[in-house]
Each structure stands twice: as structure tokens, then as C-alpha cells.
Amino acid sequence: MFRSKLFWRLYSGYAAIIVFSTLIVGILLSRQLSENATQDIENSLSVRSELLTEIGKEMLLQVPSEVIELDLQATLQELGTRTQSRLTIIRPDGRVIADSEESPVAMGNHLQRPEIIDARDTGSGITSRFSQTQQQMMIYKALPVRDGARLLGFVRVSLAAAEVDIQLTQLRRIILISASIVAIIALLIGLYFANRFTEPLSKMTQVAEAISQGDYERRINVSETDEIGSLASAINRMARSSATRMDEITLERNRLSSIFAGMVEGVIDVDQSQKIVHINQVAADLLGLSVQSCIGQPIWEVVRVAEIIDALEQALNNREIVKAQMRHLSEEDDLVVDIYAASLQNEHGDAIGAVVVLHNISELDHLERIRRDFVANASHELKTPITAIRGLTETILDDKEMPETTRDEFIQKAHAQSLRLSTLVTDLMTISRLESDQQQTSSSVFDIVELVRLSLLESEPARNEKQLELNSALSEKPLLLFGDRQAISQLADNLIDNAIKYTDVAGSISVGLEQLAQLAILTVKDSGIGISPQYQQRIFERFYRVDKARSRELGGTGLGLSIVKNIADRHGGNISVESQPGIGSTFKVALPLHSRSPESAK
Ligand code: ADP
């Protein structure tokens, strides 16, 4: 409470009023009391002097002027002792005839004493002064004694002023003590009330302070029903609504952060001076930055991509949405990013910053390129046999006199080209079928051993034609797969076809199928021409052929292995090749077995 400024402001004013008023009352009281006391003394002096006038008159009438009566002195002395005052009787010429405390002989002429002068002139005189006889302050009251109009002399009654002083001092002490007690009690009561007033205010200040620093759970205990109570209730209500608003803001911010973090696009939010306010992980990863180190930095200092900086500048200057693209092409990885920059405005339309959205379209771009290449390649591949067929048939049609044998030869060639065209179209349709989702519906459980056996059977005429030796080591037990039966059958056909195609006459082919853990491993080995290491990965690309002319001659389309790889991938498997030119090639396909297959469970 003593640290409260309000308390001291209130209390110091109150204390000043108390001290000041006690002082005034004390002074007035003590002055009034001294006046009363003086009045009392004067009254008692007056009464005594009036009485003494009677005695003095007799004495002054009886005693001749030259005589000093001893009896008279004795009477006055006794009277003085009884009335506890000094009594003096003085002749009109100033000589003392009797005094209750001093011998009249030793006393000087009193005619010039101020009280006597006043008594003679005004009928009554009162003074206080230091008495040489008594050696102390005395108050004197003198009255003239008259017999008719004749002045007989004066009587004087005096009292020691010290008596009065003692009484007054005592009175003043009493006033001082009581005034001090009253003042102390008043100050203590004031302390209590000032504290009662300021304490709830200090508590409220503390709570309001805590609320302003984010502690929204703090509340003030409201017991008063007055204005202070209303203020406390208002602060409590304010704290409650602040807490609710804060919760809403936090929720909103968290939601925004989650959206930010969960976006596939990279987002950078900058303020008016282009300092980064937010950047999500996707944007940081795209630009090779760390989120923490970028916050608060000017964007042009950390992001060294001219396209982004230019787009941002343009968006900020023109207040429009700017679209740009950044394209970083490299050997291993192409990075293509669409950039959208938009300026942000507040409700008054003032620019408050900008937001940059980065959309990584590298994959899309790559796919688009593959699609374009594919279309170009496919058109080219289709065009070759069509052109050939067209040329051959036109020649036959134009030349009516063509010899029979030449015509047959031309027709044979046109037929071969049409077969090639048919294979090409079949392969293209296979690719299209594999890439459409429809193949999902044709999934079933089947035995791959049986499929491979069928493929080998179908390849028999071709093998025999080239006198190829076949070594087959197929699993005795069925190996169940779950997937597209037709596709897996095509996988085996393509591999066996290639082995036959690329192996010279009288070579050998080995086909193995076994279970390895949860996988079915199909191995197709040949003693053919082999593939150089630099081509070994490329042969799985669409339309890629090591030796174009040879492949074409053999009726190849360049799509066989890409179809095999696609099928293996779609079934959760993989394909690998080992080959040495001139010695032969081994293609190995691993395919996961059906999980409920009795064989795989073993
Ligand atoms: P193609 O229809 O030309 O055979 P593939 O996609 O099946 O197309 O094969 C691509 C290329 O890989 C072939 O052109 C050939 O050069 C090479 N290749 C495929 N299989 C073999 C193999 N068994 N022996 C040697 N080369 C092969």
C-alpha cells in the first residue's frame, strides 16, 4: 500500500488537512483559554479590589496621614494570606500606608505606577510587570477610593503572574496532548480509509498489467458494488473477451500456418519493404534456403532468383498479379517453377506487402516433354511403314506391266510393313491400356509358372526356326501373383521374343522361374549379341533401340522393354539387365508373390 502513488496523493492531502485543522483548533482553543484565564484573574482581582476598597476607605478615613498603623498592616497581611494575593493601600499622594507583604516604609512612592495613574484618570487600572519587591511578574489592579467626590487614596490588589502562567501552561499541555491524540486517531482512520480505497485499485492495476502481458486467466475478486466494483467487473469482462479474441486469433494463425505448411506450392510473404514475413518449407526447399534464417531478411538479399525479384517488384509497383517462370535446366535435374506474385492491400487499399507463390511444375514439364517426344516418335514410327506401304502399292498400281514375281515381292514387302504397323499399333495400345486406370479392374490371382510355360510353348516355332536350344528351369510348384494376368503374360512374351530376336542361329536360351523369399524371379538368358554397358539403362526407354536398322529388320518397335518395365513397376516389382556384347544378356524380373498364396506363406 505504501508504494501506491495514489495512496500517498490521497493520504498526504488528508493528513495535511488533519494536521492543519488540529493546529488551528489547538491555537484557537489555547488562545481562548488564555483569554478566559486572564479574564478570570481580572475578575477575581476586580472582586478583591472592590472589597478592598471598602476596607481601604475606612482605613484611609481613620488613619491620619503621617501615621502608619501597625494594626492596619497586620490586618492586611492576614487578609492577603487568606486571599492569596498582595494587597496595598495607597494615599492620594502615592505613599503606601499598608501592604500585605512588604513594610510600607520600605516601599517607594506609587503615584507614578501605571495602574495608579489609570485608576486616578479612568477609575480603574490594570497592568502586569516585573515587581522589584517580589522579584517576579505580577498583575496589578488598582481602584481609587473616594468619599463622595473626594479622593481618599487607592487600593491595589496584585497576583503573581507565574501562577497564571503555570495554569495556562498546564492547559496548553492538555490541549496539545488531546489535539495530538485526536490527530493521531484521525490519521489512523484516514490510513484505513485511504488504504481501503487504493488497495482494490492497486490489485486491479496488477491484474490489468498481467492481462496486458498476455496472462488472460487472471481475474479480480469483485466484492464491492460501487464504482470500483463496476470497474473491476469491466476489467474482468475485458480479460474474458481478450482471451476469447486471442484464442480466435491463435486458431486463425494456426490454421493459416497449417495451410501454409501443408501447401504443395511454395509461399513467401513479404512486407512493404520486401522483408520476408513468412516462408513455408516448400518454398525454402525449392530455393535451397532455411526457413529460420530467412525470416526478417530482405527477399533480394536471400533469394537470388531474378525472375522472382522482378515479378515481386512489378506486383508491388503496379498492384497486379504477375505471372513468371523460372527455368533452371541442368544435366541431372530440370527445375521449372511457375511464379505468381500479387500485392497485398489492407481494408483502406494501402499496400502492405506482397505474396509470392511458387509452383514446381518440373515433373509436369518433364511429363509434357515425354508426351511430346512420344507423340513425335510414335508418328515417326507409324509414318515409316505407312510410307513404305504407300510407295509399294502405288508402284504396283502405276506399273500395269510389272512382272508377276516383282509384283509378288512388292506385295510381300507391303504385307511385312503392314505386320510391322500392326505390331506397332498393338504395342501402342498396350501402353495406352497400361497407363489407363482400367487395368485395375482386370486384376486376379494367377500362377506365373503356367503363364511362362505357355509363352515358351508359343515361342517354339520362332526358336525352331533359328535352331535355338532352350534350357528351362521352372518352379515345380505354382507361384501365385495378384495382378493383370494378360500384362504379365506379355512381359514374359516380350523378354522371350527379344532373347530369340537378338540371338544368332544355333544359340541358346535359358528361362528360369523360382521363388526367392516373397518374390517370383523370372530370368531370361540368351547367348546373343549382348548390349554395351552405356546402353543398358536406355533400352528401357520408349522407342530406344541400340541398333535401329537391325531392330526394324527383326520387326522390333523399340517399345517391348519399356512395356516390360512398366508392367513390372505396376506390379511392385523391378527389372535388371546384365549383359556383355558378343556373349549374351540376362534379364531378371522380380515380382512380389500374392500375400495369401499358400506357396508364399511357406
Ligand atoms: P525392340 O522392339 O527393338 O526389340 P525393345 O524395347 O524390346 O525394342 O528393346 C530395345 C532395344 O534393346 C533393342 O532394340 C535392342 O537393341 C536391345 N535389346 C533388347 N533385348 C535384347 C537382348 N536380349 N539382346 C540384345 N539386345 C537386346
XYZ file of C-alpha atoms and ligand atoms in Angstrom:
629
model
C 0.000 0.000 0.000
C 2.899 2.390 0.798
C 4.197 2.035 -2.724
C 0.947 3.242 -4.240
C 1.251 6.787 -5.592
C -2.487 7.268 -5.444
C -2.444 6.269 -1.773
C 0.168 8.892 -0.969
C -1.598 11.548 -3.033
C -4.851 10.904 -1.245
C -3.356 10.422 2.174
C -0.950 13.356 2.126
C -3.829 15.755 1.356
C -5.949 14.226 4.045
C -3.078 14.282 6.590
C -2.320 17.930 5.751
C -5.973 18.836 6.384
C -5.991 16.946 9.702
C -2.718 18.448 10.925
C -3.671 21.927 9.783
C -7.158 21.843 11.320
C -5.886 20.359 14.596
C -3.290 23.094 14.714
C -5.879 25.836 14.097
C -8.322 24.368 16.632
C -5.479 23.977 19.176
C -4.271 27.529 18.700
C -7.800 28.964 18.883
C -8.600 26.863 21.918
C -5.428 27.776 23.748
C -5.920 31.438 22.895
C -9.488 31.306 24.108
C -8.391 29.539 27.273
C -5.669 32.110 27.975
C -8.179 34.841 27.412
C -10.576 33.125 29.775
C -7.886 32.637 32.356
C -6.819 36.287 32.091
C -10.452 37.272 32.327
C -10.839 35.079 35.430
C -7.799 36.640 37.033
C -9.009 40.107 36.175
C -12.422 39.287 37.558
C -11.003 37.927 40.763
C -8.700 40.964 41.006
C -11.727 43.187 40.438
C -13.800 41.445 43.121
C -10.943 41.572 45.580
C -10.135 45.170 44.809
C -13.804 46.160 45.142
C -13.876 44.525 48.591
C -10.567 46.069 49.470
C -11.982 49.480 48.534
C -14.406 49.294 51.471
C -11.700 48.282 53.934
C -9.295 50.782 52.405
C -11.864 53.584 52.668
C -12.259 53.044 56.397
C -8.565 52.845 56.863
C -7.859 55.965 54.849
C -10.544 57.897 56.716
C -9.368 56.771 60.164
C -5.640 56.868 59.868
C -4.009 60.291 59.866
C -1.776 60.894 57.013
C 1.516 60.732 58.842
C 0.896 57.584 60.792
C 1.498 54.130 59.712
C -0.734 51.938 61.726
C 0.776 48.611 62.606
C -2.620 47.031 63.253
C -3.625 48.005 59.835
C -0.561 46.304 58.423
C -1.317 43.132 60.351
C -4.953 43.098 59.183
C -3.824 43.479 55.561
C -1.194 40.780 55.969
C -3.789 38.295 57.238
C -6.251 39.297 54.532
C -3.529 38.908 51.898
C -2.595 35.424 53.130
C -6.220 34.348 53.130
C -6.941 35.678 49.665
C -3.518 34.513 48.376
C -2.890 37.943 46.924
C -0.906 41.025 47.685
C -2.940 43.943 48.953
C -1.751 47.524 49.079
C -3.405 50.708 50.305
C -2.015 53.931 48.939
C -2.636 57.553 49.821
C -3.647 60.066 47.124
C -0.075 61.389 47.115
C 1.333 57.965 46.361
C 2.592 56.920 49.767
C 1.797 53.355 50.838
C 0.058 53.096 54.194
C -0.209 49.374 54.337
C 0.921 46.375 52.293
C 0.234 42.717 52.923
C 3.713 41.590 52.045
C 6.122 44.455 52.499
C 6.692 47.146 55.071
C 5.189 50.425 53.774
C 8.296 52.236 54.947
C 10.497 50.326 52.567
C 8.186 50.948 49.653
C 8.609 53.953 47.365
C 6.042 56.414 46.146
C 3.464 54.628 43.962
C 1.833 57.658 42.359
C 3.599 57.101 39.031
C 2.815 53.410 38.772
C 0.825 52.895 35.585
C -2.108 51.163 37.360
C -2.379 54.056 39.831
C -2.279 56.638 37.047
C -5.025 54.737 35.198
C -7.103 54.343 38.397
C -6.924 58.063 39.042
C -7.666 59.013 35.428
C -10.175 56.379 34.362
C -11.446 54.941 37.656
C -9.650 51.577 37.214
C -6.134 50.497 36.283
C -4.668 47.151 35.452
C -1.111 46.296 34.422
C 1.312 43.460 34.612
C 5.031 43.987 35.058
C 8.066 42.755 36.871
C 7.960 43.612 40.520
C 11.256 44.610 42.079
C 9.837 43.880 45.542
C 8.536 40.422 44.633
C 11.208 39.709 42.060
C 8.653 38.205 39.649
C 5.962 39.136 37.117
C 2.870 40.482 38.820
C -0.580 41.603 37.692
C -1.787 44.712 39.401
C -5.328 46.043 39.713
C -5.839 49.463 41.308
C -9.056 51.308 42.136
C -9.485 54.820 43.521
C -11.082 55.163 46.955
C -13.424 58.119 47.180
C -15.555 59.660 49.820
C -18.096 61.387 47.724
C -16.077 63.438 45.299
C -13.001 63.484 47.464
C -10.187 61.161 46.579
C -9.073 59.329 49.702
C -6.434 57.237 48.067
C -6.039 53.952 46.155
C -6.286 50.265 46.809
C -4.279 47.807 44.801
C -4.557 44.042 44.590
C -1.877 42.050 42.830
C -1.294 38.433 41.951
C 1.852 36.684 40.825
C 1.636 36.195 37.039
C 3.601 32.970 37.435
C 0.532 31.336 38.934
C -1.433 32.229 35.857
C 1.407 31.062 33.598
C 1.558 27.705 35.334
C -2.166 27.261 34.916
C -2.001 28.325 31.273
C 0.978 26.056 30.577
C -0.924 23.153 32.076
C -3.964 23.974 30.000
C -1.871 24.284 26.876
C -0.255 20.911 27.571
C -3.668 19.320 27.955
C -4.803 20.923 24.688
C -1.609 19.761 22.934
C -1.933 16.199 24.190
C -5.637 15.913 23.341
C -5.151 17.553 19.943
C -2.272 15.167 19.209
C -4.357 12.162 20.248
C -7.270 13.338 18.087
C -4.893 13.983 15.185
C -3.243 10.552 15.508
C -6.632 8.815 15.674
C -7.823 10.817 12.671
C -4.629 9.987 10.777
C -5.003 6.272 11.560
C -8.636 6.298 10.465
C -7.561 8.153 7.338
C -4.892 5.493 6.746
C -7.535 2.786 6.954
C -9.915 4.513 4.562
C -7.235 5.568 2.096
C -5.964 2.000 2.056
C -9.477 0.632 1.624
C -9.859 2.901 -1.377
C -6.474 2.380 -3.015
C -5.945 -1.336 -2.297
C -8.509 -2.612 -4.805
C -7.163 -0.118 -7.330
C -3.582 -1.446 -6.863
C -4.847 -5.007 -7.208
C -6.727 -4.020 -10.344
C -3.603 -2.357 -11.721
C -1.592 -5.544 -11.084
C -4.193 -7.732 -12.800
C -4.585 -5.305 -15.709
C -0.787 -5.311 -16.050
C -0.758 -9.144 -16.100
C -3.548 -9.190 -18.692
C -1.692 -6.716 -20.883
C 1.287 -9.086 -20.774
C -0.812 -11.981 -22.031
C -1.949 -13.658 -18.792
C -5.619 -13.738 -19.749
C -6.544 -16.161 -16.946
C -6.059 -13.544 -14.175
C -9.254 -12.151 -12.623
C -10.051 -9.538 -9.969
C -12.143 -10.632 -6.956
C -15.101 -8.317 -7.003
C -16.748 -7.738 -3.605
C -17.632 -4.044 -3.798
C -20.805 -2.934 -5.535
C -19.711 0.679 -6.009
C -17.877 2.288 -8.918
C -14.664 0.386 -8.032
C -16.622 -2.876 -8.171
C -18.037 -1.913 -11.565
C -14.545 -1.067 -12.798
C -13.254 -4.465 -11.594
C -16.134 -6.254 -13.330
C -15.420 -4.299 -16.515
C -11.725 -5.314 -16.372
C -12.741 -8.963 -15.819
C -15.097 -8.788 -18.781
C -12.341 -7.201 -20.855
C -9.927 -10.028 -19.878
C -12.528 -12.641 -20.834
C -13.229 -11.083 -24.232
C -9.481 -10.553 -24.827
C -8.896 -14.252 -24.055
C -11.647 -15.269 -26.488
C -10.329 -12.947 -29.163
C -6.783 -14.144 -28.567
C -7.948 -17.780 -28.873
C -9.665 -16.906 -32.138
C -6.561 -15.134 -33.452
C -4.325 -18.043 -32.386
C -6.700 -20.521 -34.023
C -6.773 -18.443 -37.176
C -2.984 -18.104 -37.165
C -2.526 -21.850 -36.572
C -4.977 -22.604 -39.341
C -3.097 -20.273 -41.678
C 0.242 -21.808 -40.639
C -1.156 -25.297 -41.248
C -2.454 -24.251 -44.660
C 0.902 -22.650 -45.373
C 2.825 -25.702 -44.226
C 0.518 -28.149 -45.968
C 0.504 -26.395 -49.331
C 2.136 -28.111 -52.276
C 3.090 -24.682 -53.527
C 5.889 -22.643 -52.041
C 4.666 -19.414 -50.443
C 6.685 -16.336 -49.484
C 5.006 -13.402 -47.779
C 6.882 -10.081 -47.726
C 6.081 -6.728 -46.150
C 6.106 -3.305 -47.806
C 9.903 -3.073 -47.546
C 10.244 -6.534 -49.114
C 11.331 -8.192 -45.877
C 10.269 -11.819 -45.559
C 7.435 -12.258 -43.045
C 6.594 -15.896 -43.791
C 8.128 -18.570 -45.924
C 6.948 -22.155 -45.969
C 9.155 -25.232 -46.109
C 8.274 -25.982 -49.740
C 9.466 -22.518 -50.849
C 12.610 -22.799 -48.699
C 13.403 -26.242 -50.173
C 12.792 -25.032 -53.719
C 15.187 -22.125 -53.269
C 17.684 -24.024 -51.105
C 17.117 -21.814 -48.028
C 16.445 -22.409 -44.353
C 13.124 -21.053 -43.070
C 14.561 -19.645 -39.826
C 17.451 -17.742 -41.388
C 15.241 -16.006 -43.985
C 12.584 -14.541 -41.699
C 13.050 -10.772 -41.361
C 15.649 -10.585 -44.181
C 15.066 -8.540 -47.344
C 13.999 -11.020 -50.040
C 16.503 -9.702 -52.590
C 19.297 -10.496 -50.164
C 18.445 -14.174 -49.667
C 16.609 -15.146 -52.839
C 18.964 -14.698 -55.748
C 16.438 -15.525 -58.464
C 15.984 -12.597 -60.818
C 12.581 -13.836 -62.073
C 11.135 -13.842 -58.524
C 12.576 -10.454 -57.576
C 11.391 -8.857 -60.858
C 7.885 -10.325 -60.542
C 7.650 -9.118 -56.950
C 8.835 -5.644 -57.840
C 6.323 -5.427 -60.663
C 3.478 -6.692 -58.448
C 4.329 -4.162 -55.734
C 4.681 -1.258 -58.136
C 1.639 -1.933 -60.322
C -0.558 -3.649 -57.733
C -1.365 -6.514 -60.059
C -0.889 -10.250 -60.221
C 2.292 -11.026 -62.107
C 2.988 -14.426 -63.608
C 6.514 -15.506 -64.444
C 8.506 -18.678 -64.813
C 11.909 -19.725 -63.618
C 13.589 -22.469 -65.603
C 16.856 -23.900 -64.344
C 17.913 -26.670 -66.652
C 20.762 -28.913 -65.640
C 22.226 -32.268 -66.624
C 20.609 -34.334 -63.869
C 17.561 -32.372 -62.859
C 15.490 -29.727 -64.595
C 13.788 -27.235 -62.288
C 10.784 -25.450 -63.749
C 8.793 -23.230 -61.389
C 5.742 -21.089 -62.129
C 5.904 -17.811 -60.174
C 2.821 -15.835 -59.170
C 3.364 -12.530 -57.354
C 0.448 -10.484 -56.012
C 0.448 -7.310 -53.939
C -1.444 -7.310 -50.640
C -3.622 -4.407 -49.546
C -5.357 -3.556 -46.308
C -9.024 -2.550 -45.997
C -8.150 1.065 -46.916
C -6.453 -0.063 -50.093
C -2.935 0.747 -48.838
C -0.201 -1.628 -49.992
C 1.047 -3.719 -47.062
C 3.294 -6.169 -48.872
C 3.117 -8.963 -51.364
C 2.866 -12.705 -51.611
C 4.821 -14.926 -53.966
C 3.524 -18.398 -54.816
C 5.953 -20.863 -56.351
C 4.520 -23.837 -58.169
C 7.056 -26.518 -59.004
C 5.991 -27.847 -62.389
C 9.265 -29.660 -63.149
C 7.563 -33.037 -63.167
C 4.645 -31.790 -65.229
C 7.075 -30.168 -67.625
C 9.087 -33.407 -67.809
C 5.932 -35.455 -68.435
C 4.822 -32.978 -71.045
C 8.170 -33.307 -72.783
C 7.963 -37.094 -72.653
C 4.449 -36.907 -74.093
C 5.613 -34.601 -76.875
C 8.596 -36.843 -77.631
C 6.342 -39.883 -77.534
C 3.868 -38.387 -79.967
C 6.687 -37.321 -82.271
C 8.361 -40.750 -82.075
C 5.107 -42.658 -82.476
C 4.133 -40.527 -85.507
C 7.546 -41.078 -86.988
C 7.427 -44.835 -86.341
C 3.948 -45.074 -87.823
C 4.856 -42.956 -90.794
C 7.736 -45.237 -91.892
C 5.678 -48.417 -92.634
C 2.788 -46.349 -93.963
C 5.101 -44.552 -96.397
C 6.617 -47.870 -97.415
C 3.205 -49.495 -97.966
C 2.024 -46.455 -99.883
C 5.147 -46.464 -102.092
C 4.898 -50.192 -102.771
C 1.181 -50.186 -103.555
C 1.452 -47.063 -105.724
C 4.235 -48.666 -107.721
C 2.126 -51.804 -108.206
C -0.872 -49.720 -109.231
C 1.135 -47.484 -111.578
C 3.027 -50.244 -113.309
C 0.415 -52.421 -115.006
C 3.031 -54.380 -116.843
C 5.095 -55.309 -113.815
C 6.350 -58.864 -113.911
C 4.459 -61.293 -111.641
C 7.465 -62.123 -109.499
C 8.295 -58.459 -108.808
C 4.670 -57.750 -108.008
C 4.610 -60.710 -105.542
C 7.799 -59.447 -103.970
C 6.280 -55.958 -103.583
C 3.113 -57.382 -102.100
C 5.209 -59.456 -99.662
C 7.068 -56.307 -98.622
C 3.839 -54.353 -98.217
C 2.490 -57.217 -96.100
C 5.607 -57.232 -93.915
C 5.231 -53.479 -93.407
C 1.577 -53.884 -92.536
C 2.553 -56.551 -89.974
C 5.060 -54.135 -88.508
C 2.381 -51.486 -88.427
C 0.077 -53.872 -86.670
C 2.733 -54.759 -84.045
C 3.409 -51.099 -83.515
C -0.271 -50.316 -83.057
C -0.650 -53.321 -80.706
C 2.293 -52.103 -78.607
C 0.901 -48.573 -78.523
C -2.473 -49.892 -77.437
C -0.777 -51.944 -74.737
C 0.938 -48.828 -73.448
C -2.310 -46.907 -73.516
C -4.098 -49.773 -71.724
C -1.371 -49.975 -69.070
C -1.483 -46.261 -68.450
C -5.230 -46.044 -68.160
C -6.696 -46.992 -64.809
C -8.911 -49.611 -66.388
C -6.290 -52.285 -65.920
C -7.023 -52.141 -62.162
C -10.339 -53.842 -62.838
C -8.695 -56.771 -64.572
C -6.689 -57.846 -61.504
C -6.832 -61.512 -60.447
C -4.776 -64.230 -58.781
C -2.944 -66.492 -61.213
C 0.008 -68.846 -61.483
C 3.003 -67.267 -63.247
C 4.658 -70.661 -63.813
C 1.806 -71.655 -66.058
C 1.992 -68.358 -67.929
C 5.710 -68.687 -68.640
C 5.210 -72.270 -69.745
C 2.576 -71.077 -72.253
C 4.870 -68.302 -73.521
C 7.652 -70.822 -74.120
C 5.222 -73.032 -75.964
C 4.119 -70.176 -78.188
C 7.719 -69.220 -78.941
C 8.590 -72.687 -80.083
C 8.154 -72.058 -83.873
C 10.400 -68.998 -83.755
C 13.033 -70.844 -81.725
C 12.942 -73.788 -84.017
C 13.312 -71.503 -86.978
C 16.612 -70.230 -85.584
C 17.585 -73.624 -84.132
C 17.946 -72.249 -80.671
C 18.499 -74.528 -77.737
C 16.137 -73.944 -74.811
C 17.033 -74.616 -71.176
C 14.099 -74.085 -68.907
C 14.137 -74.384 -65.116
C 10.627 -73.555 -63.996
C 9.425 -73.932 -60.429
C 7.645 -77.220 -59.768
C 5.117 -75.507 -57.504
C 2.727 -72.851 -58.720
C 3.810 -69.283 -57.885
C 0.719 -67.151 -57.355
C 0.722 -63.481 -58.268
C -2.045 -60.948 -57.900
C -2.399 -58.562 -60.823
C -3.046 -58.253 -64.548
C -2.663 -61.754 -65.974
C -2.552 -60.533 -69.572
C 0.124 -57.978 -68.789
C 2.378 -60.479 -67.015
C 1.932 -62.814 -69.936
C 3.036 -60.023 -72.261
C 6.068 -59.355 -70.011
C 7.223 -62.966 -70.416
C 6.467 -62.946 -74.170
C 8.459 -59.764 -74.789
C 11.533 -60.982 -72.898
C 11.491 -64.377 -74.634
C 10.873 -62.709 -78.029
C 13.850 -60.387 -77.525
C 16.076 -63.297 -76.483
C 15.115 -65.106 -79.707
C 15.402 -61.957 -81.830
C 18.850 -60.901 -80.630
C 20.444 -64.372 -80.610
C 22.075 -65.686 -83.720
C 21.178 -69.013 -85.261
C 22.040 -72.096 -83.163
C 22.434 -70.135 -79.981
C 20.869 -70.994 -76.699
C 18.186 -69.544 -74.453
C 17.673 -70.250 -70.732
C 14.433 -69.411 -68.940
C 14.258 -69.792 -65.140
C 11.429 -69.142 -62.692
C 11.899 -69.605 -58.983
C 10.740 -68.317 -55.620
C 13.096 -66.173 -53.571
C 11.610 -65.137 -50.242
C 8.343 -63.402 -51.156
C 9.339 -62.873 -54.775
C 8.967 -64.733 -58.012
C 12.195 -64.339 -60.006
C 11.965 -64.717 -63.772
C 15.307 -64.988 -65.575
C 15.636 -64.895 -69.372
C 19.175 -65.506 -70.573
C 20.490 -65.700 -74.086
C 23.781 -66.240 -75.869
C 23.038 -63.397 -78.252
C 24.648 -60.191 -79.375
C 24.603 -58.567 -75.924
C 24.324 -54.876 -75.061
C 27.144 -52.408 -74.370
C 27.120 -51.052 -70.802
C 26.384 -47.480 -71.934
C 23.059 -48.573 -73.482
C 21.969 -50.903 -70.711
C 19.779 -48.373 -68.886
C 18.477 -46.642 -72.015
C 16.981 -49.804 -73.543
C 14.020 -49.443 -71.177
C 13.079 -46.067 -72.699
C 10.273 -45.923 -75.220
C 11.387 -46.324 -78.843
C 15.020 -46.727 -77.821
C 16.910 -49.231 -79.888
C 20.639 -49.888 -79.830
C 20.705 -50.760 -83.485
C 17.689 -49.227 -85.193
C 18.107 -50.913 -88.542
C 18.613 -54.312 -87.017
C 15.659 -53.953 -84.702
C 13.437 -52.805 -87.526
C 14.606 -55.656 -89.654
C 13.674 -58.041 -86.885
C 10.246 -56.437 -86.556
C 11.074 -54.571 -83.363
C 9.245 -51.447 -82.330
C 11.512 -50.221 -79.534
C 8.570 -50.438 -77.147
C 8.938 -54.030 -75.866
C 11.264 -53.390 -72.915
C 9.522 -50.165 -71.902
C 6.275 -52.187 -71.707
C 8.069 -54.848 -69.614
C 9.427 -52.246 -67.223
C 6.040 -50.542 -66.948
C 4.330 -53.882 -66.131
C 6.992 -54.825 -63.553
C 6.683 -51.404 -61.888
C 2.903 -51.590 -61.774
C 3.084 -54.942 -60.013
C 5.515 -53.646 -57.395
C 8.456 -55.408 -58.988
C 11.615 -54.420 -60.851
C 13.759 -55.404 -63.807
C 17.517 -55.543 -64.214
C 19.881 -56.493 -67.007
C 23.355 -57.982 -67.130
C 24.966 -58.202 -70.485
C 28.228 -58.461 -72.338
C 28.425 -57.679 -76.042
C 29.071 -60.804 -78.068
C 28.424 -63.138 -75.136
C 24.787 -62.611 -74.261
C 22.284 -60.914 -71.998
C 20.398 -61.871 -68.838
C 17.149 -60.064 -67.967
C 15.918 -60.615 -64.418
C 12.415 -59.623 -63.267
C 11.421 -59.796 -59.564
C 7.666 -59.735 -58.828
C 6.081 -59.906 -55.368
C 4.033 -63.037 -54.700
C 0.390 -62.859 -53.727
C 0.385 -62.459 -49.925
C -2.288 -65.139 -49.386
C -0.565 -67.536 -51.713
C -0.057 -70.888 -49.927
C 3.375 -71.041 -51.502
C 4.461 -67.632 -50.316
C 3.302 -68.421 -46.821
C 5.755 -71.280 -46.516
P 12.708 -53.852 -79.882
O 11.327 -53.899 -80.340
O 13.598 -53.030 -80.732
O 13.264 -55.136 -79.506
P 12.827 -53.412 -77.086
O 12.293 -52.337 -76.256
O 12.292 -54.753 -76.827
O 12.637 -52.996 -78.555
O 14.358 -53.419 -76.924
C 15.079 -52.223 -77.030
C 16.468 -52.469 -77.527
O 17.209 -53.212 -76.582
C 16.516 -53.337 -78.732
O 16.372 -52.560 -79.885
C 17.853 -53.957 -78.651
O 18.816 -53.102 -79.187
C 18.068 -54.093 -77.171
N 17.777 -55.468 -76.705
C 16.623 -55.881 -76.135
N 16.707 -57.187 -75.774
C 17.929 -57.583 -76.114
C 18.628 -58.837 -75.984
N 18.067 -59.911 -75.484
N 19.894 -58.899 -76.502
C 20.458 -57.821 -77.038
N 19.876 -56.599 -77.177
C 18.600 -56.504 -76.700
